[in-house]
Coordinates of C-alpha atoms in Angstrom, one line a residue:
H18 CA 58.2 81.0 124.5
P19 CA 61.3 78.8 125.3
T20 CA 63.2 81.6 127.1
S21 CA 60.4 82.2 129.5
C22 CA 60.0 78.6 130.3
C23 CA 63.8 78.1 131.0
S24 CA 63.9 80.8 133.6
A25 CA 61.2 79.0 135.5
A26 CA 62.5 75.3 135.0
E27 CA 63.9 74.8 138.6
I28 CA 60.9 76.6 140.2
M29 CA 58.4 74.3 138.5
A30 CA 60.6 71.2 139.1
V31 CA 60.6 72.0 142.9
L32 CA 56.9 72.9 143.1
F33 CA 55.6 69.9 141.3
F34 CA 58.1 67.2 142.4
H35 CA 58.9 68.3 145.9
T36 CA 56.6 70.8 147.5
M37 CA 53.1 70.4 146.1
R38 CA 50.6 67.7 147.2
Y39 CA 48.4 66.5 144.5
K40 CA 47.2 63.4 142.4
S41 CA 48.8 63.4 139.2
Q42 CA 46.1 61.4 137.5
D43 CA 43.2 63.6 138.9
P44 CA 44.4 67.3 138.4
R45 CA 41.0 68.8 139.5
N46 CA 40.7 66.6 142.7
P47 CA 39.4 69.1 145.3
H48 CA 42.0 68.0 147.9
N49 CA 45.0 69.0 145.5
D50 CA 47.2 71.9 146.0
R51 CA 46.3 74.5 143.4
F52 CA 48.8 75.9 140.9
V53 CA 48.1 79.1 138.7
L54 CA 50.6 80.0 135.9
S55 CA 49.8 83.8 135.8
K56 CA 52.7 84.2 133.2
G57 CA 50.5 82.1 130.8
H58 CA 52.9 82.4 127.9
A59 CA 55.1 80.0 129.6
A60 CA 52.5 77.2 129.0
P61 CA 55.0 74.7 127.5
I62 CA 56.7 74.3 130.8
L63 CA 53.2 73.8 132.5
Y64 CA 52.5 71.0 129.8
A65 CA 56.0 69.6 130.3
V66 CA 55.4 69.3 134.1
W67 CA 52.2 67.5 133.6
A68 CA 53.8 65.1 131.0
E69 CA 56.6 64.4 133.5
A70 CA 54.0 63.8 136.2
G71 CA 52.5 61.2 133.8
F72 CA 49.2 62.9 133.1
L73 CA 49.9 64.0 129.4
P74 CA 51.6 61.6 127.1
E75 CA 55.0 62.9 126.2
A76 CA 54.4 62.8 122.5
E77 CA 51.5 65.1 122.8
L78 CA 53.8 67.9 123.8
L79 CA 54.9 68.0 120.1
N80 CA 51.3 69.0 119.2
L81 CA 51.7 72.3 121.2
R82 CA 49.4 75.1 119.5
K83 CA 48.0 72.9 116.8
I84 CA 44.3 73.0 116.1
S85 CA 44.0 69.3 116.8
S86 CA 45.5 69.6 120.3
D87 CA 44.3 70.7 123.7
L88 CA 47.6 72.3 124.3
D89 CA 46.8 75.8 123.3
G90 CA 49.3 78.7 123.2
H91 CA 48.2 79.8 126.7
P92 CA 46.6 77.7 129.4
V93 CA 42.8 77.2 129.0
P94 CA 40.4 74.9 131.2
K95 CA 39.8 72.4 128.5
Q96 CA 43.1 71.1 130.0
A97 CA 42.0 69.2 133.4
F98 CA 45.1 70.9 135.2
T99 CA 44.2 74.4 134.3
D100 CA 41.7 76.1 136.7
V101 CA 41.7 79.5 135.2
A102 CA 42.7 80.7 131.7
T103 CA 45.8 83.1 131.9
G104 CA 47.8 85.0 129.3
S105 CA 46.1 88.4 129.8
L106 CA 48.9 89.3 132.2
G107 CA 48.5 90.4 135.8
Q108 CA 45.3 88.3 136.6
G109 CA 46.6 85.0 137.8
L110 CA 47.3 86.2 141.5
G111 CA 43.7 87.6 141.9
A112 CA 42.3 84.3 141.0
A113 CA 44.9 82.5 143.2
C114 CA 43.6 84.7 146.1
G115 CA 40.0 83.5 145.4
M116 CA 41.2 80.0 145.6
A117 CA 43.2 80.6 148.9
Y118 CA 40.3 82.6 150.4
T119 CA 38.0 79.6 149.7
G120 CA 40.4 77.2 151.2
K121 CA 41.0 79.2 154.4
Y122 CA 37.6 80.5 155.0
F123 CA 34.8 78.3 153.2
D124 CA 36.4 75.0 153.0
K125 CA 38.0 75.6 156.4
A126 CA 40.7 73.4 155.1
S127 CA 43.0 74.1 158.1
L128 CA 44.4 72.1 160.8
P129 CA 46.1 73.5 164.0
S130 CA 49.5 74.4 162.5
S131 CA 49.4 77.2 160.0
W132 CA 51.2 75.2 157.4
D133 CA 48.7 72.4 157.5
Y134 CA 46.0 73.6 155.2
S135 CA 44.7 70.7 153.3
Y136 CA 45.2 72.4 150.2
R137 CA 47.6 75.3 149.4
V138 CA 47.8 77.7 146.5
Y139 CA 50.8 78.5 144.3
C140 CA 51.0 81.2 141.8
L141 CA 53.9 81.8 139.5
L142 CA 54.2 85.3 138.1
G143 CA 56.6 87.0 135.6
D144 CA 58.4 90.2 136.4
G145 CA 56.9 91.9 133.3
E146 CA 53.4 91.5 134.7
L147 CA 54.2 93.2 138.0
S148 CA 53.7 96.6 136.2
E149 CA 49.8 95.7 136.2
G150 CA 47.9 97.3 138.9
S151 CA 45.6 94.4 139.3
V152 CA 48.6 92.4 140.8
W153 CA 49.0 94.9 143.6
E154 CA 45.2 94.9 144.2
A155 CA 45.7 91.1 144.8
M156 CA 48.7 91.6 147.0
A157 CA 46.8 94.0 149.1
F158 CA 43.8 91.5 149.4
A159 CA 45.9 88.6 150.4
S160 CA 47.6 90.5 153.1
I161 CA 44.4 92.0 154.5
Y162 CA 42.7 88.5 154.7
K163 CA 46.0 86.9 156.0
L164 CA 46.1 84.3 153.2
D165 CA 48.9 82.2 154.7
N166 CA 47.9 79.3 152.5
L167 CA 49.0 81.3 149.5
V168 CA 52.6 81.5 148.0
A169 CA 53.5 83.7 145.0
I170 CA 56.6 83.0 143.1
L171 CA 58.0 86.1 141.2
D172 CA 60.1 84.9 138.3
I173 CA 62.5 87.8 138.0
N174 CA 64.2 87.0 134.8
R175 CA 65.0 90.7 134.1
L176 CA 63.7 90.8 130.5
G177 CA 60.2 91.8 129.2
Q178 CA 58.8 91.3 125.8
S179 CA 60.5 94.1 124.0
D180 CA 62.6 95.6 126.6
P181 CA 64.2 94.8 130.0
A182 CA 61.5 95.1 132.9
P183 CA 61.7 98.4 134.6
L184 CA 63.6 97.1 137.9
Q185 CA 65.6 94.5 136.1
H186 CA 67.5 92.6 138.8
Q187 CA 67.0 95.1 141.7
M188 CA 65.8 92.3 144.0
D189 CA 65.8 94.3 147.2
I190 CA 63.2 96.7 145.6
Y191 CA 60.9 93.8 144.8
Q192 CA 61.4 92.6 148.4
K193 CA 60.5 96.0 149.9
R194 CA 57.6 96.3 147.7
C195 CA 56.2 92.9 148.8
E196 CA 56.9 93.5 152.5
A197 CA 55.2 97.0 152.2
F198 CA 52.1 95.2 150.9
G199 CA 52.2 92.9 154.0
W200 CA 53.9 89.8 152.6
H201 CA 56.6 87.6 154.0
A202 CA 59.3 88.0 151.2
I203 CA 62.2 85.8 150.6
I204 CA 64.9 86.4 147.9
V205 CA 66.2 83.2 146.4
D206 CA 68.5 82.1 143.5
G207 CA 65.7 80.8 141.3
H208 CA 68.1 78.3 139.6
S209 CA 69.1 76.6 142.9
V210 CA 67.0 73.7 143.7
E211 CA 68.4 73.7 147.3
E212 CA 67.4 77.3 148.0
L213 CA 63.9 76.9 146.4
C214 CA 63.2 73.7 148.6
K215 CA 64.2 75.6 151.7
A216 CA 62.1 78.8 150.9
F217 CA 58.9 76.8 150.1
G218 CA 59.3 75.0 153.5
Q219 CA 59.0 78.3 155.5
A220 CA 55.7 78.7 157.3
K221 CA 54.5 82.2 158.2
H222 CA 51.2 83.6 159.4
Q223 CA 51.0 85.9 156.3
P224 CA 51.2 85.3 152.5
T225 CA 54.6 84.4 151.2
A226 CA 56.4 85.8 148.1
I227 CA 59.4 84.0 146.8
I228 CA 61.3 86.4 144.7
A229 CA 63.5 84.2 142.5
K230 CA 66.4 85.8 140.6
T231 CA 66.5 84.1 137.2
F232 CA 67.8 84.3 133.7
K233 CA 65.6 84.4 130.8
G234 CA 66.7 81.6 128.4
R235 CA 68.8 79.9 131.2
G236 CA 70.9 77.1 129.8
I237 CA 70.7 78.1 126.3
T238 CA 74.2 79.1 125.0
G239 CA 74.1 82.6 123.1
V240 CA 70.4 83.2 124.2
E241 CA 70.6 83.2 128.1
D242 CA 70.0 86.8 129.4
K243 CA 69.9 88.3 125.9
E244 CA 67.2 90.6 124.5
S245 CA 65.1 90.0 121.4
W246 CA 64.4 86.3 122.0
H247 CA 61.0 86.5 123.7
G248 CA 58.4 84.4 122.3
K249 CA 60.7 83.0 119.4
P250 CA 61.4 79.2 118.9
L251 CA 65.1 78.4 118.4
P252 CA 66.3 77.7 114.9
K253 CA 66.2 73.9 114.4
N254 CA 70.0 73.2 114.4
M255 CA 70.4 75.4 117.5
A256 CA 67.5 73.6 119.2
E257 CA 69.0 70.2 118.5
Q258 CA 72.5 71.2 119.9
I259 CA 70.8 72.8 123.1
I260 CA 68.7 69.6 123.7
Q261 CA 71.9 67.5 123.5
E262 CA 73.7 69.8 126.1
I263 CA 70.7 69.6 128.6
Y264 CA 70.6 65.7 128.2
S265 CA 74.2 65.6 129.0
Q266 CA 73.5 67.3 132.3
I267 CA 70.8 64.8 133.5
Q268 CA 72.3 62.8 136.2
S269 CA 69.3 60.5 137.0
K270 CA 66.4 59.2 134.9
K271 CA 64.4 58.1 138.1
K272 CA 60.9 59.2 137.9
I273 CA 59.8 61.3 140.9
L274 CA 56.3 60.6 141.9
A275 CA 53.8 63.4 143.1
T276 CA 53.1 63.4 146.8
P277 CA 49.4 62.7 147.3
P278 CA 47.2 65.3 149.3
Q279 CA 45.5 65.0 152.7
E280 CA 41.9 64.3 151.9
D281 CA 40.1 66.8 154.1
A282 CA 38.4 69.1 151.9
P283 CA 34.5 69.0 152.4
S284 CA 32.5 67.5 149.5
V285 CA 30.3 70.2 148.0
D286 CA 27.2 70.2 145.7
I287 CA 26.1 73.5 144.2
A288 CA 23.6 71.9 141.7
N289 CA 19.9 73.1 141.7
I290 CA 20.1 75.8 144.5
R291 CA 16.3 77.0 144.9
M292 CA 14.8 79.7 146.9
P293 CA 13.4 78.3 150.2
S294 CA 10.0 80.2 149.4
L295 CA 8.1 82.3 146.8
P296 CA 8.6 86.0 146.7
S297 CA 6.6 87.9 149.3
Y298 CA 5.7 91.1 147.3
K299 CA 2.3 92.9 146.9
V300 CA 1.3 94.2 143.4
G301 CA 1.5 97.9 143.4
D302 CA 4.0 98.2 146.3
K303 CA 7.2 100.1 145.3
I304 CA 10.9 98.8 145.6
A305 CA 14.1 99.5 143.8
T306 CA 15.4 96.3 142.0
R307 CA 18.8 97.1 143.6
K308 CA 17.2 96.5 147.0
A309 CA 15.1 93.5 145.9
Y310 CA 18.6 92.0 144.7
G311 CA 20.1 92.3 148.3
Q312 CA 16.9 90.8 149.7
A313 CA 16.8 87.9 147.1
L314 CA 20.6 87.1 147.6
A315 CA 20.2 87.0 151.4
K316 CA 17.3 84.6 151.0
L317 CA 19.1 82.4 148.5
G318 CA 22.0 82.4 151.0
H319 CA 19.7 80.3 153.3
A320 CA 19.3 77.6 150.6
S321 CA 22.9 76.8 150.3
D322 CA 26.0 77.7 152.4
R323 CA 28.0 77.9 149.1
I324 CA 26.3 81.0 148.0
I325 CA 28.8 83.8 148.5
A326 CA 28.7 87.6 148.0
L327 CA 31.6 90.0 147.1
D328 CA 31.4 93.8 146.8
G329 CA 33.6 96.7 146.3
D330 CA 32.8 99.0 149.2
T331 CA 29.2 99.7 147.7
K332 CA 27.3 97.3 149.8
N333 CA 25.0 99.9 151.2
S334 CA 24.1 101.0 147.7
T335 CA 23.9 97.6 146.0
F336 CA 22.2 96.1 149.1
S337 CA 24.5 93.2 149.4
E338 CA 24.8 94.4 152.9
I339 CA 21.6 92.6 153.7
F340 CA 23.4 89.4 152.7
K341 CA 26.4 90.4 154.9
K342 CA 24.1 90.8 157.9
E343 CA 22.4 87.4 157.5
H344 CA 25.5 85.5 156.3
P345 CA 28.7 87.6 157.6
D346 CA 31.0 84.6 157.1
R347 CA 30.2 84.3 153.4
F348 CA 30.6 88.0 152.5
I349 CA 33.8 89.1 151.0
E350 CA 34.6 92.8 151.2
C351 CA 37.0 93.6 148.2
Y352 CA 37.2 97.2 148.7
I353 CA 37.4 99.6 145.7
A354 CA 39.3 97.1 143.4
E355 CA 36.8 95.9 140.9
Q356 CA 39.2 94.2 138.7
N357 CA 40.5 92.1 141.6
M358 CA 36.8 91.4 142.8
V359 CA 36.1 89.7 139.5
S360 CA 39.3 87.7 139.8
I361 CA 38.6 86.7 143.4
A362 CA 35.2 85.5 142.2
V363 CA 36.6 83.5 139.4
G364 CA 39.0 81.8 142.0
C365 CA 36.3 81.0 144.4
A366 CA 34.2 79.6 141.7
T367 CA 36.9 77.1 140.5
R368 CA 36.3 73.4 141.0
N369 CA 32.7 74.1 141.7
R370 CA 33.5 75.1 145.3
T371 CA 31.2 78.2 145.5
V372 CA 28.6 80.2 143.7
P373 CA 29.8 83.8 143.7
F374 CA 27.7 87.0 143.3
C375 CA 29.7 90.2 142.9
S376 CA 28.1 93.7 143.1
T377 CA 29.0 97.1 142.5
F378 CA 27.7 100.1 140.4
A379 CA 27.3 98.7 136.9
A380 CA 29.4 101.5 135.5
F381 CA 32.5 100.3 137.5
F382 CA 32.3 96.7 136.0
T383 CA 33.7 98.3 132.8
R384 CA 37.1 98.7 134.4
A385 CA 37.0 94.9 135.0
F386 CA 36.1 94.0 131.3
D387 CA 39.4 92.3 130.8
Q388 CA 38.9 90.3 133.9
I389 CA 35.2 89.5 132.7
R390 CA 36.5 88.4 129.2
M391 CA 39.1 86.1 130.8
A392 CA 36.5 84.7 133.1
A393 CA 34.5 83.7 130.0
I394 CA 37.7 82.1 128.5
S395 CA 38.0 80.4 131.9
E396 CA 34.6 78.9 131.4
S397 CA 33.9 80.4 134.9
N398 CA 30.5 80.4 136.6
I399 CA 30.2 83.8 138.2
N400 CA 27.3 86.3 138.8
L401 CA 27.8 89.9 138.6
C402 CA 25.0 92.5 139.7
G403 CA 25.4 96.0 138.4
S404 CA 23.3 98.6 140.1
H405 CA 22.8 102.3 139.4
C406 CA 22.2 101.9 135.7
G407 CA 21.3 104.6 133.3
V408 CA 20.4 108.3 133.7
S409 CA 17.7 107.4 136.1
I410 CA 20.1 107.5 139.0
G411 CA 19.8 111.3 138.8
E412 CA 21.9 113.8 140.6
D413 CA 25.2 111.7 140.8
G414 CA 25.8 112.4 137.3
P415 CA 27.4 110.6 134.3
S416 CA 30.5 109.1 136.0
Q417 CA 28.2 106.9 138.0
M418 CA 25.7 106.0 135.4
A419 CA 26.1 102.8 133.5
L420 CA 25.1 103.4 129.9
E421 CA 27.5 100.9 128.2
D422 CA 27.1 97.8 130.4
L423 CA 24.5 96.0 128.3
A424 CA 26.7 96.4 125.2
M425 CA 29.7 95.0 127.3
F426 CA 28.0 92.0 128.8
R427 CA 26.1 91.0 125.7
S428 CA 29.5 90.9 123.9
V429 CA 30.8 88.3 126.3
P430 CA 30.6 84.7 125.0
M431 CA 28.0 82.4 126.5
S432 CA 26.9 85.2 128.8
T433 CA 23.4 85.6 130.2
V434 CA 22.0 89.2 130.8
F435 CA 19.1 89.7 133.1
Y436 CA 17.2 93.0 133.3
P437 CA 14.5 92.5 135.9
S438 CA 11.8 95.4 136.1
D439 CA 10.4 94.6 139.5
G440 CA 11.1 92.9 142.8
V441 CA 9.4 89.6 141.8
A442 CA 11.6 89.3 138.5
T443 CA 14.6 90.3 140.5
E444 CA 14.3 87.5 143.0
K445 CA 13.7 85.0 140.1
A446 CA 16.7 86.5 138.3
V447 CA 19.0 85.8 141.3
E448 CA 17.7 82.3 141.5
L449 CA 18.3 81.6 137.8
A450 CA 21.6 83.1 137.8
A451 CA 22.8 80.8 140.6
N452 CA 21.9 77.9 138.3
T453 CA 23.0 79.1 135.0
K454 CA 26.5 78.2 133.7
G455 CA 28.8 81.1 132.4
I456 CA 28.9 84.8 133.1
C457 CA 25.6 86.0 134.4
F458 CA 24.9 89.9 134.7
I459 CA 22.0 91.2 136.6
R460 CA 21.2 94.9 135.8
T461 CA 19.4 96.8 138.7
S462 CA 18.0 100.2 139.1
R463 CA 18.0 102.9 141.8
P464 CA 14.4 104.3 141.5
E465 CA 11.7 102.6 143.3
N466 CA 9.1 101.2 140.9
A467 CA 5.9 99.2 141.5
I468 CA 5.6 95.5 141.8
I469 CA 3.9 94.3 138.5
Y470 CA 4.1 90.5 138.8
N471 CA 2.4 88.1 141.2
N472 CA 4.7 86.1 143.5
N473 CA 4.0 82.8 141.6
E474 CA 4.8 84.2 138.2
D475 CA 7.2 81.7 136.4
F476 CA 10.3 83.2 134.9
Q477 CA 12.9 81.4 132.7
V478 CA 16.0 82.6 130.8
G479 CA 15.1 83.7 127.4
Q480 CA 11.5 84.2 128.1
A481 CA 9.9 87.6 127.8
K482 CA 6.6 88.7 129.3
V483 CA 3.5 90.6 127.6
V484 CA 2.7 92.9 130.5
L485 CA -0.1 94.7 128.5
K486 CA -2.1 93.8 125.5
S487 CA -5.4 94.3 123.9
K488 CA -7.1 93.0 120.6
D489 CA -6.2 96.1 118.6
D490 CA -2.7 97.1 119.7
Q491 CA -1.1 99.4 117.2
V492 CA 2.7 99.2 118.3
T493 CA 4.8 96.7 120.4
V494 CA 6.8 98.7 122.9
I495 CA 9.7 96.9 124.5
G496 CA 11.2 98.5 127.7
A497 CA 13.1 97.2 130.7
G498 CA 13.7 98.6 134.2
V499 CA 12.6 102.0 134.5
T500 CA 11.5 102.2 130.8
L501 CA 9.1 99.5 131.1
H502 CA 7.2 101.5 133.8
E503 CA 7.5 104.6 131.6
A504 CA 6.0 102.4 128.8
L505 CA 3.2 101.4 130.9
A506 CA 2.5 105.1 131.9
A507 CA 2.7 106.0 128.3
A508 CA 0.0 103.4 127.6
E509 CA -2.3 105.1 130.1
L510 CA -1.6 108.4 128.2
L511 CA -2.4 106.8 124.7
K512 CA -5.5 105.2 125.9
K513 CA -7.0 108.6 126.4
E514 CA -6.5 109.2 122.6
K515 CA -7.9 105.6 121.9
I516 CA -4.5 104.2 120.9
N517 CA -3.6 100.8 122.4
I518 CA 0.0 99.5 122.7
R519 CA 1.3 96.1 123.5
V520 CA 4.1 96.3 126.3
L521 CA 6.8 93.7 126.4
D522 CA 9.3 93.0 129.4
P523 CA 12.2 91.1 127.7
F524 CA 13.5 89.9 131.3
T525 CA 16.7 88.6 129.7
I526 CA 18.4 90.8 127.0
K527 CA 20.6 87.8 126.2
P528 CA 19.2 85.5 125.1
L529 CA 16.3 87.4 123.8
D530 CA 12.7 85.9 123.3
R531 CA 12.7 86.3 119.6
K532 CA 9.6 84.3 119.1
L533 CA 7.4 86.4 121.5
I534 CA 8.9 89.7 120.1
L535 CA 8.0 88.5 116.5
D536 CA 4.5 87.3 117.4
S537 CA 3.8 90.5 119.2
A538 CA 5.1 92.6 116.2
R539 CA 3.1 90.8 113.7
A540 CA 0.0 91.4 115.9
T541 CA 0.9 95.2 115.9
K542 CA 1.3 95.8 112.2
G543 CA 5.1 95.0 112.3
R544 CA 5.9 97.9 114.4
I545 CA 8.3 97.6 117.3
L546 CA 9.4 100.6 119.5
T547 CA 12.4 99.9 121.9
V548 CA 13.1 102.3 124.9
E549 CA 16.0 102.0 127.2
D550 CA 18.2 103.8 129.9
H551 CA 21.4 103.0 128.0
Y552 CA 23.2 104.3 125.0
Y553 CA 22.0 103.5 121.6
E554 CA 25.0 101.3 120.9
G555 CA 24.8 97.7 121.9
G556 CA 21.7 97.9 124.0
I557 CA 18.1 96.6 123.9
G558 CA 17.4 98.3 120.5
E559 CA 20.3 96.7 118.8
A560 CA 19.5 93.4 120.4
V561 CA 16.0 93.5 119.2
S562 CA 17.0 94.8 115.7
S563 CA 19.6 91.9 115.2
A564 CA 16.8 89.4 116.4
V565 CA 14.3 90.4 113.9
V566 CA 16.6 91.4 111.0
G567 CA 15.4 89.9 107.6
E568 CA 11.9 89.4 108.8
P569 CA 9.6 90.9 106.2
G570 CA 7.3 93.9 107.2
I571 CA 8.9 94.4 110.6
T572 CA 10.2 97.9 111.5
V573 CA 12.2 98.7 114.6
T574 CA 12.4 102.3 116.1
H575 CA 14.8 103.0 119.0
L576 CA 14.6 105.4 121.8
A577 CA 17.8 105.6 124.0
V578 CA 20.4 108.0 125.5
N579 CA 22.3 109.8 122.6
R580 CA 25.0 111.7 124.4
V581 CA 26.9 112.1 127.7
P582 CA 24.3 113.0 130.3
R583 CA 24.5 115.3 133.3
S584 CA 23.2 115.7 136.9
G585 CA 19.5 116.3 137.4
K586 CA 16.4 114.7 138.9
P587 CA 15.7 111.2 137.4
A588 CA 12.4 112.4 135.9
E589 CA 14.1 115.5 134.3
L590 CA 16.9 113.3 132.8
L591 CA 14.4 110.8 131.4
K592 CA 12.6 113.6 129.8
M593 CA 15.8 115.3 128.6
F594 CA 17.1 112.1 127.0
G595 CA 13.7 111.2 125.4
I596 CA 13.0 108.0 127.2
D597 CA 10.0 109.0 129.4
K598 CA 6.3 108.3 129.1
D599 CA 5.8 111.5 126.9
A600 CA 8.6 110.7 124.5
I601 CA 7.2 107.0 124.3
A602 CA 3.7 108.4 123.5
Q603 CA 5.0 110.9 120.9
A604 CA 7.1 108.1 119.2
V605 CA 4.0 105.7 119.1
K606 CA 1.9 108.5 117.5
G607 CA 4.6 109.2 115.0
L608 CA 4.8 105.5 113.9
I609 CA 1.0 105.3 113.6
T610 CA 0.9 108.6 111.5
K611 CA 3.8 107.5 109.3
A612 CA 1.6 104.4 108.4

């Protein structure tokens, strides 16, 4: 992408060799200013900057995009200078907002004057990605929280990938949009080093947008400001000629050293955060796991001041409001902007500054799937709690019911998927998630269900529980959340007919406890029945099936939601979609009769 890099050359030179404060040999130092390249396809200029700063050997730049090199086609965190992976456009500014929020409100990295935050955050965006709604979610967030330690640089080079950007060079419209979102907006000639230096030096009590008028392919004769060059390397003879032209313009070969940062960010340790005490539930008492989540998170907040909570205006439904009441300074209201909420969490988690927990209805995380996917590529450690899963939420109807969430989160690389079935398990899931690397998802339910575990029960990732067993169990039934309780109710019904079943609680759907499932199946004549408040595709049934595939003598039968549901009472809906105690009892009898 040479043309995308050329338009940003002066911007990057001024940022890294005039404005930013950082240790060039220690790119992840907590005191450093942060830089996010939201227009990730301009990765070569990021790599060039770090070579110029002396961190990368210059010869390494020629290994760009090779399988043997760390210099991928877009920035990734195996590079020490990359905090968040970019390249899915429109996401860099949200992560930068999370970093800036952390600097201003958690690291309290501020001195009396507004310009003297110990670290500042800079984000370079392309004009093409300004069509993404997530950019404007982040713009609104930065203004609401007065992130005056954040600077966005808009590289307005006029041309997109296949066509000109919609506003081309109408700089005044960009400025009005930024101002309408509550930003201090400055229009500059993006190829003037003097104008850029001056613009970066302006301090304001609001976030700053530097709107740089630039030309794509700047300095390349016959290519500058021309269409159809996006993402294309120059032909060899043309490249050599251009390199000669650029060399002839260099007036000084003197190395400019990076300015070191002020060292006043606090040292932080987020390892091994443990609950201050055991759960305090009573077997048989009823509580919804969504409420148990709120209580658990508030409790964990007392163990470390680096546990933070984010919500999308659903805190009185997800019960993250309990955390807010007990730790108001560590709660971030992200409003109804779930994509941005995930990006904020990713930014907050960078450099191990915080342990973020985001909550909303599980259904609404689906609109942030790209942000979640990029969080995994960013090797981010974030925790997402989705409440109101399945048809069991009842009257609200299908738009509020998460029935795809297990499929979505299971598909994310290195993810951990928790599905706790009572208050004790939920509290343990929260504690484990805080200490588990990667993307953690906790699925919580709306109905109140009985506590089934003792407070001292030990839970581990990938460890299922046998909650009911006898010597002559006929079928292994695997349920989670509401369906685990339906399975236990079904067991009572079946007992009257002298049929015993073994009931398993998987606890984590990923990783799944394959060994316990197989041992149980072999003890029940190879018969497994899964039942879940989720669509058939990608849920517990398919997870179990793929875990036991190829094992001789094992059969897996699934009960799940098979079509778009409707409003109704939870019990009516569980019955209508064949996942209640009666449906389970019937399926068990069917399996026994079949044999």
